mmCIF file of C-alpha atoms in Angstrom:
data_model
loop_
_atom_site.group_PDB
_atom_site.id
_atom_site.type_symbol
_atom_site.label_atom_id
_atom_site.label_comp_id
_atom_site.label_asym_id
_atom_site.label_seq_id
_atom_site.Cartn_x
_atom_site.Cartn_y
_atom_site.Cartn_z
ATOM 1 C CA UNK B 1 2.527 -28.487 9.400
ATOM 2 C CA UNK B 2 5.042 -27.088 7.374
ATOM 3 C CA UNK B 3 8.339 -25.279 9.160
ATOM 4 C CA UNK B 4 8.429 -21.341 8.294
ATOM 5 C CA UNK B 5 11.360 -19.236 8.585
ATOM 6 C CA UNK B 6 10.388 -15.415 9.132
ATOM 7 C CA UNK B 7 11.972 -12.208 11.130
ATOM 8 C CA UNK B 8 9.488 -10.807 14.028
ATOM 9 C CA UNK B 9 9.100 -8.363 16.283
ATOM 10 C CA UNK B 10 9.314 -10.082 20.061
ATOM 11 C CA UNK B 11 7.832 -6.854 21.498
ATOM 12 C CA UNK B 12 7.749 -2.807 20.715
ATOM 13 C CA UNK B 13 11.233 -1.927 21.872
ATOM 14 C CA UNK B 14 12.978 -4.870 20.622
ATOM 15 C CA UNK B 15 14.349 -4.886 17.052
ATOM 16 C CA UNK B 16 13.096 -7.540 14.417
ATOM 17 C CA UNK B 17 14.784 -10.539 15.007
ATOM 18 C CA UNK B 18 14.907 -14.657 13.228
ATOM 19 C CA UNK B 19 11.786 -16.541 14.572
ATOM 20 C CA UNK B 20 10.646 -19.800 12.920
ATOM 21 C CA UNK B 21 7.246 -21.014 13.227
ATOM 22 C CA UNK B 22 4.519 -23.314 11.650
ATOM 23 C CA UNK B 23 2.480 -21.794 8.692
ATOM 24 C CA UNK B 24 -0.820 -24.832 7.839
ATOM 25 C CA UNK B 25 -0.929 -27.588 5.438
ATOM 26 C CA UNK B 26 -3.234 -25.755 2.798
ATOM 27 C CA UNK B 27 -7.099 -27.010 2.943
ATOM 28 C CA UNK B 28 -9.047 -27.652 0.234
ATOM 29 C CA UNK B 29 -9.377 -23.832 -0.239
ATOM 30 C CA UNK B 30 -6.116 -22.820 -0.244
ATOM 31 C CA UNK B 31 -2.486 -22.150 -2.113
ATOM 32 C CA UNK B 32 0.670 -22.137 -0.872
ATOM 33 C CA UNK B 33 3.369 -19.886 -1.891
ATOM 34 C CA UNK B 34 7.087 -19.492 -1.581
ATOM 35 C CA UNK B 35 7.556 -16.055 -0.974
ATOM 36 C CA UNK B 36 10.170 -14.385 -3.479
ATOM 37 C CA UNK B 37 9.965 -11.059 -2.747
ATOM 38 C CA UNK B 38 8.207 -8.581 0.253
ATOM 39 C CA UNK B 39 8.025 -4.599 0.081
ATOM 40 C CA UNK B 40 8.480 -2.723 3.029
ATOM 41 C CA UNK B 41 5.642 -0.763 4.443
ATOM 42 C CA UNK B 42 5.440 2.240 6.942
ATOM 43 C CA UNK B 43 2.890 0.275 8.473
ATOM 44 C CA UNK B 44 4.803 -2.207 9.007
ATOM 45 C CA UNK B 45 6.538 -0.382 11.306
ATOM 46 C CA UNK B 46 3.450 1.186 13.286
ATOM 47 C CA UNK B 47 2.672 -2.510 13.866
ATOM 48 C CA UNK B 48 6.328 -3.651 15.021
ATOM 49 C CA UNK B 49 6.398 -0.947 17.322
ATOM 50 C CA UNK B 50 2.919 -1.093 18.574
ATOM 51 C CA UNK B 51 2.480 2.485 18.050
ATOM 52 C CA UNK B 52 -1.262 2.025 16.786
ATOM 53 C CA UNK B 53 -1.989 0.119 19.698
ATOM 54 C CA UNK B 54 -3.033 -3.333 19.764
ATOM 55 C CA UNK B 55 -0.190 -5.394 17.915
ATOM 56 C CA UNK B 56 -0.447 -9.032 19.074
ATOM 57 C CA UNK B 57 3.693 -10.222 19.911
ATOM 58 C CA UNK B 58 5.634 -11.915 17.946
ATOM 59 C CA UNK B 59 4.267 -10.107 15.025
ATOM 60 C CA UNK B 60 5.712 -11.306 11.577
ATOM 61 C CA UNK B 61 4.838 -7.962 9.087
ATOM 62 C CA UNK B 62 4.470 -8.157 6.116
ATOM 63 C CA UNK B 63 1.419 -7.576 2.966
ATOM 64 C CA UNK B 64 3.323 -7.183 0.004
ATOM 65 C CA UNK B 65 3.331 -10.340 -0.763
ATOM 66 C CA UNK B 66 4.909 -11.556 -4.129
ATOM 67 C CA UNK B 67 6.227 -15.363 -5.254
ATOM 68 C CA UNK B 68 5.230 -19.021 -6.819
ATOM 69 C CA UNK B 69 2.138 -21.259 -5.625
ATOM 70 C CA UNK B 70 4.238 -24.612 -4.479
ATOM 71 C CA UNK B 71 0.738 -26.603 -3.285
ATOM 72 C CA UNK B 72 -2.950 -26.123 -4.061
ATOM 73 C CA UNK B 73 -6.207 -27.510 -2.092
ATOM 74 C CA UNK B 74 -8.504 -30.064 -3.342
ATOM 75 C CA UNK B 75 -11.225 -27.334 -4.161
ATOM 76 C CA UNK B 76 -8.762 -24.725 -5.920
ATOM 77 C CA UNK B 77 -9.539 -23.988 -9.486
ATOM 78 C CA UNK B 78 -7.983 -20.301 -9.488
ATOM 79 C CA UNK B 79 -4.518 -21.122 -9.257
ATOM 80 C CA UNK B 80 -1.615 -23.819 -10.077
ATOM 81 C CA UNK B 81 1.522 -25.185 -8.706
ATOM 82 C CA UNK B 82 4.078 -22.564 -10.411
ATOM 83 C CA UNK B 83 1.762 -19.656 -11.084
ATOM 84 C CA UNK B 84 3.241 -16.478 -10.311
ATOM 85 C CA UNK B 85 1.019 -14.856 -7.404
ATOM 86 C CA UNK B 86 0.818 -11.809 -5.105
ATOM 87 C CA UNK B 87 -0.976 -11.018 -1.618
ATOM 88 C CA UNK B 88 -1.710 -7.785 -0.248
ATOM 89 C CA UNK B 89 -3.160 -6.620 3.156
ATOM 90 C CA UNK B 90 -6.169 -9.018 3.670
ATOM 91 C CA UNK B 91 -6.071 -12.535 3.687
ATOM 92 C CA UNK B 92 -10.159 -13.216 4.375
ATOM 93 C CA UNK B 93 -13.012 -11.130 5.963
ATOM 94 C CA UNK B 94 -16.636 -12.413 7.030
ATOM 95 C CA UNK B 95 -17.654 -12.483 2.795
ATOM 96 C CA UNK B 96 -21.587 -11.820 4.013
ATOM 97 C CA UNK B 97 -21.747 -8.351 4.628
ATOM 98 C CA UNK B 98 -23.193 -5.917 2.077
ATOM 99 C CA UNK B 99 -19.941 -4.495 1.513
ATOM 100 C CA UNK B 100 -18.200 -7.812 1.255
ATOM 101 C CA UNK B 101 -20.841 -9.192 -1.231
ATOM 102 C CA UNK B 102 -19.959 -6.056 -3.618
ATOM 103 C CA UNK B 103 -16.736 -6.700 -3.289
ATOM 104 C CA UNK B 104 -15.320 -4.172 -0.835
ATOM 105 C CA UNK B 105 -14.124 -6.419 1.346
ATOM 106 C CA UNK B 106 -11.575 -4.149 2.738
ATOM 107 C CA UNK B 107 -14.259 -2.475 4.187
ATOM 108 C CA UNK B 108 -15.712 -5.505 5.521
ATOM 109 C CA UNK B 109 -18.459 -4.863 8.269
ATOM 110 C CA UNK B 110 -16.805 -7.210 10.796
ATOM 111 C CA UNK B 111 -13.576 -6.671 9.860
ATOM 112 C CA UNK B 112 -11.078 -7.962 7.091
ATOM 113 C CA UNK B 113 -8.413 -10.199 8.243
ATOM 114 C CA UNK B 114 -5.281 -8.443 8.210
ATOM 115 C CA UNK B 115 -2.541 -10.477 6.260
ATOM 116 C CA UNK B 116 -0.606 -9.964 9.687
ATOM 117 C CA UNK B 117 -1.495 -9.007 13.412
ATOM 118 C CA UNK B 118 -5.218 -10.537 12.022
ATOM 119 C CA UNK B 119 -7.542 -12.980 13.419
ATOM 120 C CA UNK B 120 -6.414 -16.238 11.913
ATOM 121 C CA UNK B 121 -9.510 -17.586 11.923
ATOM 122 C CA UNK B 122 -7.939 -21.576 11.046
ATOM 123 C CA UNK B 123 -5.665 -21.609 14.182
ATOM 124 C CA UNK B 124 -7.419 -19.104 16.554
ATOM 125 C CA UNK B 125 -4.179 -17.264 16.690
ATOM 126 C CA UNK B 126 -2.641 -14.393 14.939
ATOM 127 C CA UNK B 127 -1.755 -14.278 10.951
ATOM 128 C CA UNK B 128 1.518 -13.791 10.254
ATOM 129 C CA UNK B 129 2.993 -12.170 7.116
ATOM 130 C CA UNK B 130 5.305 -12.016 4.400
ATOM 131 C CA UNK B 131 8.625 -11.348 6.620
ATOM 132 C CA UNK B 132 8.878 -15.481 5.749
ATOM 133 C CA UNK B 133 10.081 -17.848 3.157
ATOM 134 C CA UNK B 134 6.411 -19.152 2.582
ATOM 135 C CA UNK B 135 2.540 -18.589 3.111
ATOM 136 C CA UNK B 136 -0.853 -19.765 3.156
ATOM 137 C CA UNK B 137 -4.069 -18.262 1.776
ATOM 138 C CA UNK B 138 -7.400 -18.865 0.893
ATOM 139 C CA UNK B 139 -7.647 -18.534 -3.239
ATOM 140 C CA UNK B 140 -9.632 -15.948 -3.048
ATOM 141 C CA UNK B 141 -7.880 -13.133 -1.594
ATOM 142 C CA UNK B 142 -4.706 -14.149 -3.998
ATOM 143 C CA UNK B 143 -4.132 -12.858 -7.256
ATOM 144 C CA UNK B 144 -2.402 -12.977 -10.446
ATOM 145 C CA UNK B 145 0.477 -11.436 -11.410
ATOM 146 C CA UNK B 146 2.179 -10.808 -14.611
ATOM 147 C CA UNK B 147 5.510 -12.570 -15.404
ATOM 148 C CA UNK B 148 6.114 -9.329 -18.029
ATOM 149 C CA UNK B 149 7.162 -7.005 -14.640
ATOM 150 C CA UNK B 150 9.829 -7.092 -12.783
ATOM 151 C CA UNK B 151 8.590 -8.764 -9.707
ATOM 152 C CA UNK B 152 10.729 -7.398 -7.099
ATOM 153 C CA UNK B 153 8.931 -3.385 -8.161
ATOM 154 C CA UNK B 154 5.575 -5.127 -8.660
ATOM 155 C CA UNK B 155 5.496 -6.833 -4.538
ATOM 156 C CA UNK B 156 4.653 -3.012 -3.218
ATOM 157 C CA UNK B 157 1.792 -2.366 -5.869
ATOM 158 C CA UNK B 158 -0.008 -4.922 -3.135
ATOM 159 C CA UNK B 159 -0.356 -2.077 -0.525
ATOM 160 C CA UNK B 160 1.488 1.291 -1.835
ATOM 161 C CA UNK B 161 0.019 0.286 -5.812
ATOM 162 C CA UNK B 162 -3.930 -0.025 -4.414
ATOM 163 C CA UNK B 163 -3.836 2.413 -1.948
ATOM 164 C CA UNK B 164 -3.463 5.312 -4.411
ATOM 165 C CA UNK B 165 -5.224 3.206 -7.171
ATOM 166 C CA UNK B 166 -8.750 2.506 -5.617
ATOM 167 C CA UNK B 167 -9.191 6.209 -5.037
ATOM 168 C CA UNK B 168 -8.055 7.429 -8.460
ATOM 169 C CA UNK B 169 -10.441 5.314 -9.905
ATOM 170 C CA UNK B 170 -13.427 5.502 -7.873
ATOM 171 C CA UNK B 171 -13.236 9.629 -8.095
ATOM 172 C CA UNK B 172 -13.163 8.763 -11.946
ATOM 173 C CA UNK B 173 -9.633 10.341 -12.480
ATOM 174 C CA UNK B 174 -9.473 10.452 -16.739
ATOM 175 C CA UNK B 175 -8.003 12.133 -19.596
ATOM 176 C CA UNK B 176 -8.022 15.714 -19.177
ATOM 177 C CA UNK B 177 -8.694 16.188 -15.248
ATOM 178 C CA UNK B 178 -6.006 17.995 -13.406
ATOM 179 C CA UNK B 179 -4.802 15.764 -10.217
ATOM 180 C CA UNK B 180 -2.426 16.976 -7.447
ATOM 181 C CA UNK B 181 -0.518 14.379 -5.572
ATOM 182 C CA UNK B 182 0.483 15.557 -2.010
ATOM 183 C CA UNK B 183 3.758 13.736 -0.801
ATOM 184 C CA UNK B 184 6.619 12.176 -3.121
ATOM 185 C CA UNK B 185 6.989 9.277 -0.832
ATOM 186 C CA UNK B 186 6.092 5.360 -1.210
ATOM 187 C CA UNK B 187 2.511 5.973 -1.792
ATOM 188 C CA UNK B 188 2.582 9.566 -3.959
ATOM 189 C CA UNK B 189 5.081 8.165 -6.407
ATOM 190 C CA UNK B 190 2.639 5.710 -7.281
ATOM 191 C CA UNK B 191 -0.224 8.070 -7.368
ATOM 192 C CA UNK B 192 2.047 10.089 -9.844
ATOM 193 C CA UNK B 193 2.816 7.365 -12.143
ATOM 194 C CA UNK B 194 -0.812 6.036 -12.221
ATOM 195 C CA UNK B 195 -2.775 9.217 -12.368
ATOM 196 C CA UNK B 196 -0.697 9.999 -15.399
ATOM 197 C CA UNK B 197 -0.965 6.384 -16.916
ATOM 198 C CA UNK B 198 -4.753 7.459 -16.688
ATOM 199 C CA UNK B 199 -4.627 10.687 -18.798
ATOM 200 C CA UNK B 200 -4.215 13.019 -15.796
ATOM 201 C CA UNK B 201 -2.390 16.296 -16.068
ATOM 202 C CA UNK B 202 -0.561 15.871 -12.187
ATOM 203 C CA UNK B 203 0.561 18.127 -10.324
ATOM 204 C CA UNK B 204 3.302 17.120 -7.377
ATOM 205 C CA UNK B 205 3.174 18.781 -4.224
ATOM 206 C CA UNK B 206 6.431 18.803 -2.157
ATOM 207 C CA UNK B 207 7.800 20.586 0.903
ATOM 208 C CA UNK B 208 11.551 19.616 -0.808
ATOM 209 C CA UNK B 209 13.136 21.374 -3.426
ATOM 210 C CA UNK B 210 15.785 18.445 -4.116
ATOM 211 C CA UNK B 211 12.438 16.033 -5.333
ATOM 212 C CA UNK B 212 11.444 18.111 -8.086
ATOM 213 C CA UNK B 213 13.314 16.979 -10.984
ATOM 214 C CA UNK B 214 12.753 13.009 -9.836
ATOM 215 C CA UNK B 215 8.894 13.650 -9.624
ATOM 216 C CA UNK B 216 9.215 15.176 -13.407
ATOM 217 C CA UNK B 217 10.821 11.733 -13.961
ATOM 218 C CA UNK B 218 8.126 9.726 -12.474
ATOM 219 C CA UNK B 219 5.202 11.786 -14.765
ATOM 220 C CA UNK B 220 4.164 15.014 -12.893
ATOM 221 C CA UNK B 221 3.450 17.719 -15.355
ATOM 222 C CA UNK B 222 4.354 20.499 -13.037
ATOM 223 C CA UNK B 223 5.910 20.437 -9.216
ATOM 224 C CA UNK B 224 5.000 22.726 -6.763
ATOM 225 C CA UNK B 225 7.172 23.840 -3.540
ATOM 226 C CA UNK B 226 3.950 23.568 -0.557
ATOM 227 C CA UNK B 227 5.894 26.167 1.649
ATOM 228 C CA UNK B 228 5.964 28.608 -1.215
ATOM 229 C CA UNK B 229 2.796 30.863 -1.052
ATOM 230 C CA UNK B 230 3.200 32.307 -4.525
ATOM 231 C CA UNK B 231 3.181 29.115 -6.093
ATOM 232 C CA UNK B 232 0.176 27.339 -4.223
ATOM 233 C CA UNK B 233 -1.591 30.897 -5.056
ATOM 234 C CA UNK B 234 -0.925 29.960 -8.617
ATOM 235 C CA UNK B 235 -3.065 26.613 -8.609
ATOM 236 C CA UNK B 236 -5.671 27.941 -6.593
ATOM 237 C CA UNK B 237 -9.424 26.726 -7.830
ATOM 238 C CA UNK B 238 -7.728 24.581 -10.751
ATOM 239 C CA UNK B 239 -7.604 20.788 -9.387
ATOM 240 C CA UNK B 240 -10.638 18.502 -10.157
ATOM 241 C CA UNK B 241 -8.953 16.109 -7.736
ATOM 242 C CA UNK B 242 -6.218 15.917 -5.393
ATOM 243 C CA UNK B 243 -4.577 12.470 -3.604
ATOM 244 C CA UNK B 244 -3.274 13.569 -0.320
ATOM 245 C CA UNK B 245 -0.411 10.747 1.161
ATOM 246 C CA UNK B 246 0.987 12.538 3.472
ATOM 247 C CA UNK B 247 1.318 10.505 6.870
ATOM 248 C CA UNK B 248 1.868 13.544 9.200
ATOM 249 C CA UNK B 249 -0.523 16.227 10.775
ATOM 250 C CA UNK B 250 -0.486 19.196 8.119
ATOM 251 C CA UNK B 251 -2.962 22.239 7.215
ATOM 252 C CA UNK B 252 -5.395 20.542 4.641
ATOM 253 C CA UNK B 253 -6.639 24.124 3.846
ATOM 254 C CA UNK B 254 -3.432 24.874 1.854
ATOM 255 C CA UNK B 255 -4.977 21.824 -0.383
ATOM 256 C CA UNK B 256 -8.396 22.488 -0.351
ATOM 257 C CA UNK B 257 -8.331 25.658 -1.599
ATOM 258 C CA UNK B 258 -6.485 24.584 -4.848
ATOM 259 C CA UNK B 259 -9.500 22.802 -5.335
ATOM 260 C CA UNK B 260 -12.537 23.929 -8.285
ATOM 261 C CA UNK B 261 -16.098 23.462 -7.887
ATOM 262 C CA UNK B 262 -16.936 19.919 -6.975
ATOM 263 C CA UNK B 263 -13.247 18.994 -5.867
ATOM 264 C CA UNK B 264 -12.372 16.181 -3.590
ATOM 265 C CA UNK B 265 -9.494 15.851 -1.619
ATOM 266 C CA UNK B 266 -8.879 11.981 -0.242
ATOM 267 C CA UNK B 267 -6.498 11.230 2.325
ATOM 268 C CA UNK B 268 -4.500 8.228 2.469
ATOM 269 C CA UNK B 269 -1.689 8.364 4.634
ATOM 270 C CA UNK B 270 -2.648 7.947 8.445
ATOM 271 C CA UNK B 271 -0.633 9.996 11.004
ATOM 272 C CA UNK B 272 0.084 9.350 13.906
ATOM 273 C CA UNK B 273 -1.562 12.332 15.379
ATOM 274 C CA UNK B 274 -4.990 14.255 13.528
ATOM 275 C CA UNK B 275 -4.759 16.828 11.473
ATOM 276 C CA UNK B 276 -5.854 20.438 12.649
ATOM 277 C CA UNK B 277 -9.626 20.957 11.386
ATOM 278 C CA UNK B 278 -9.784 22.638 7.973
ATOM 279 C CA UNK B 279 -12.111 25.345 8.345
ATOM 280 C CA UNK B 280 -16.220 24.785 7.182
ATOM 281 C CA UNK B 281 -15.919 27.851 4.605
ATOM 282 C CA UNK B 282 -13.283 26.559 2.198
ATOM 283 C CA UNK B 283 -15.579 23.376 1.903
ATOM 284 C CA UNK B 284 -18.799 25.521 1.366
ATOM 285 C CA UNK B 285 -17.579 28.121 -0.740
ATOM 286 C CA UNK B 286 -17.189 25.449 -3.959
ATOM 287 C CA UNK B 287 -19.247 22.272 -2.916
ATOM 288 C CA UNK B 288 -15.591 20.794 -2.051
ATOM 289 C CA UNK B 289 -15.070 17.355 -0.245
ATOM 290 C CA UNK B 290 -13.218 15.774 1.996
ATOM 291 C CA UNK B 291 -12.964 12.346 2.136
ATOM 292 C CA UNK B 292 -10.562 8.950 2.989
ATOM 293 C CA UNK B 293 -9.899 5.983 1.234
ATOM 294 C CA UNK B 294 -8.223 2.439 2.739
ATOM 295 C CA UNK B 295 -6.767 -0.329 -0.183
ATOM 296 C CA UNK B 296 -8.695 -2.020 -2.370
ATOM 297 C CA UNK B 297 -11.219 -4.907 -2.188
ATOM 298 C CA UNK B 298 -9.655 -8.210 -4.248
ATOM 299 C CA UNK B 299 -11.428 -7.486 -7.781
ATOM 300 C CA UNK B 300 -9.941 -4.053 -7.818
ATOM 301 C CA UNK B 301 -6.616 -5.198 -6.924
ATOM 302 C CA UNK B 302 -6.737 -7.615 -9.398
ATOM 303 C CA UNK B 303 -7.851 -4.723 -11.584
ATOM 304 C CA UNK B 304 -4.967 -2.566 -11.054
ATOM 305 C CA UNK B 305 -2.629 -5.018 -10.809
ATOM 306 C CA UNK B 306 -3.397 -5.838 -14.800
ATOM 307 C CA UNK B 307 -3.962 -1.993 -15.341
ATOM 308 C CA UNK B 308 0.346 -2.082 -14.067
ATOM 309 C CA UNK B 309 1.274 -4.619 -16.403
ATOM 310 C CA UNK B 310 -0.297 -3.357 -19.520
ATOM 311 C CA UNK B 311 1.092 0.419 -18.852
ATOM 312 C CA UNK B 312 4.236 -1.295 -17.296
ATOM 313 C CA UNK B 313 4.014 0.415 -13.975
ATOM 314 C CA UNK B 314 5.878 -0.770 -11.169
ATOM 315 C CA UNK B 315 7.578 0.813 -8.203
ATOM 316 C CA UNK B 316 11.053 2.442 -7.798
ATOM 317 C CA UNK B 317 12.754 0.194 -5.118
ATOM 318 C CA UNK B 318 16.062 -0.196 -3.151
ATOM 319 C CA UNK B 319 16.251 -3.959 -2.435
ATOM 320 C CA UNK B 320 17.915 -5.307 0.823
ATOM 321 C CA UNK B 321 18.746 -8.731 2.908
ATOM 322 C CA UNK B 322 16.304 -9.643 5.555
ATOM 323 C CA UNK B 323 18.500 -9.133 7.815
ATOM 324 C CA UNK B 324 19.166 -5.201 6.596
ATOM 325 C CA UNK B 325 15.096 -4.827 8.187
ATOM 326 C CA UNK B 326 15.971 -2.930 11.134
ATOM 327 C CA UNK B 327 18.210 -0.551 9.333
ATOM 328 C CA UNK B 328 15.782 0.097 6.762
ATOM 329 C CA UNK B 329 13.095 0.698 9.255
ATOM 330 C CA UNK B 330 15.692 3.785 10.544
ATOM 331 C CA UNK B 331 16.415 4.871 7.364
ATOM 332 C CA UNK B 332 12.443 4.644 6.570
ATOM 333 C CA UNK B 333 12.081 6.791 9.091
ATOM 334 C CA UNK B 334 14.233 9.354 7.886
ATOM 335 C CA UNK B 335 12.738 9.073 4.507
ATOM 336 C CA UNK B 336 15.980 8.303 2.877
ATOM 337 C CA UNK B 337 14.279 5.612 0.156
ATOM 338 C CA UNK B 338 13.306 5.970 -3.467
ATOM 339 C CA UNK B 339 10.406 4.975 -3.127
ATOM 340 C CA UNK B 340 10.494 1.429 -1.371
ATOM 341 C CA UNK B 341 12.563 -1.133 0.126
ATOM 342 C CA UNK B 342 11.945 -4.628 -1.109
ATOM 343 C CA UNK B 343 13.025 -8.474 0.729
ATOM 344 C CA UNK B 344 14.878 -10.774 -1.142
ATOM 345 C CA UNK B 345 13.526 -13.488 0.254
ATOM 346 C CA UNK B 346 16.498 -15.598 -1.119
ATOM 347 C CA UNK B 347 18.561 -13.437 1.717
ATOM 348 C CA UNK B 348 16.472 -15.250 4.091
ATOM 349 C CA UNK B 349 18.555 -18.537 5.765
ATOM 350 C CA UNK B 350 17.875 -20.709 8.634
ATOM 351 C CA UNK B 351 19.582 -19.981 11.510
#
């Protein structure tokens, strides 16, 4: 079994730290990739620092997953040594559940295996992710990726890219609609660059003034200050469709009244704590909805992964060292990145 080199987290309170470990020979099913580049995810964080609960120590995090296949199994047909490759936050699920068989898999009946802190279902231990110099999945939860993008931007459309894409699509976002993004952060500048890519007129909702002219830059059509009342009041009853990715309890009402007849609001981002109840009326009063919406089964992925490289969409990243992790998780924190951080994985040296 090949040697892996990876940062973990030895337990909540401890700071990521250099851990080496074994990653498997691939089986017949599966490719092998040298990890070139890994974005940085909020939940990465939750899961260093245990703070959904459950996080199995050392934990390796990790699901933006970008680089070159090295080895291939017996049985692979998908992929081949040097192909360019991605993984995002699943790495298998049970495949015979209804949802599974229609290719949802991230909402997998028995549960999708999470490309870290998962079941690894080879070793009976825990997966661990794309902090590391290499990995090994089953063919069918990797995908292609398009040498014409810069790779480094296109590692967070894994997680941060299909998060905001799945929705958009399956709420049949198109030319014409008018879509309000909630949040300018990791996931709402991708919602803004894709919801205009797919004919939207967006409109960017932000509690900070100093965003405004960098969400004009990203595609938003208009930007709206949230803690202004006059100019929320102005977009009231107008949005066919509004993408909320704000990871922090907030009053959804302020959103869901901007909605018209039919509207849907979907959440994304998961705080910590709930948010306060909206109140039954402003849902009645135009047949509005509510709703959530978690990644993106593999097809879809796939999907908006080519959907990127033909509108040549990719994220706005700071990249950084492996061993810069810990300060970025402080600074992520804080909110002081635009929009992502990204791992060289060439920082990454045995120790």
């Amino acid at each position: 079994m090949p040697k892996a080199l990876g940062f973990a987290a030895q337990a909540a309170d401890k700071p990521l730290e250099y851990f080496e470990f074994e990653r498997r020979d691939p089986t017949e099913n599966d490719v092998e990739i040298e990890i070139a580049y890994c974005g940085v995810c909020h939940s990465d964080l939750h899961q260093a620092r245990n703070e959904w609960g459950g996080t199995v120590f050392p934990c390796v995090p990790g699901h933006e997953i970008v680089g070159k296949v090295t080895r291939v199994g017996k049985k692979v047909t998908k992929y081949q040594v040097g192909d360019t490759v991605g993984v995002g936050c699943m790495v298998d699920s049970c495949r015979t559940c209804a949802n599974c068989e229609d290719g949802y898999e991230q909402y997998c009946d028995n549960g999708f295996v999470g490309t870290y802190n998962g079941e690894d279902k080879h070793s009976g231990g825990v997966t661990f992710g794309g902090y590391s110099n290499r990995i090994t999945v089953d063919q069918d939860f990797v995908l292609k990726v398009s040498d014409k993008l810069d790779l480094a931007g296109v590692a967070p459309l894994l997680c941060a890219g299909i998060t905001t894409y799945s929705p958009l699509r399956h709420w049949g976002v198109r030319d014409g609609h008018k879509v309000g993004v909630v949040g300018l952060g990791g996931l709402g500048h991708m919602a803004v660059k894709l919801a205009k890519a797919m004919g939207a007129e967006v409109v960017l909702f932000t509690t900070s003034p100093s965003k405004v002219e960098d969400a004009k830059r990203l595609g938003a059509d208009h930007v709206v200050i949230s803690k202004d009342e006059e100019q929320m009041k102005a977009w009231r009853n107008r949005l066919d469709f509004i993408l909320n990715t704000v990871a922090a309890p907030h009053d959804l009402d302020a959103y869901l009244t901007l909605l018209r007849l039919n509207g849907t609001m979907t959440l994304v981002g998961v705080p910590a704590e709930s948010h306060p109840s909206p109140a039954v009326y402003n849902l009645i009063a135009k047949r509005r909805s509510l709703a959530g919406s978690l990644i993106g089964g593999i097809a879809e992925t796939q999907e908006m992964l080519d959907f990127c490289a033909e509108h040549g969409i990719t994220s706005d990243i700071e990249m950084i060292a492996m061993d810069d992790i810990n300060e970025a998780y402080e600074r992520m924190l804080k909110s002081d990145v635009k929009y992502r951080f990204v791992i060289d994985m060439a920082t990454l040296k045995q120790k």
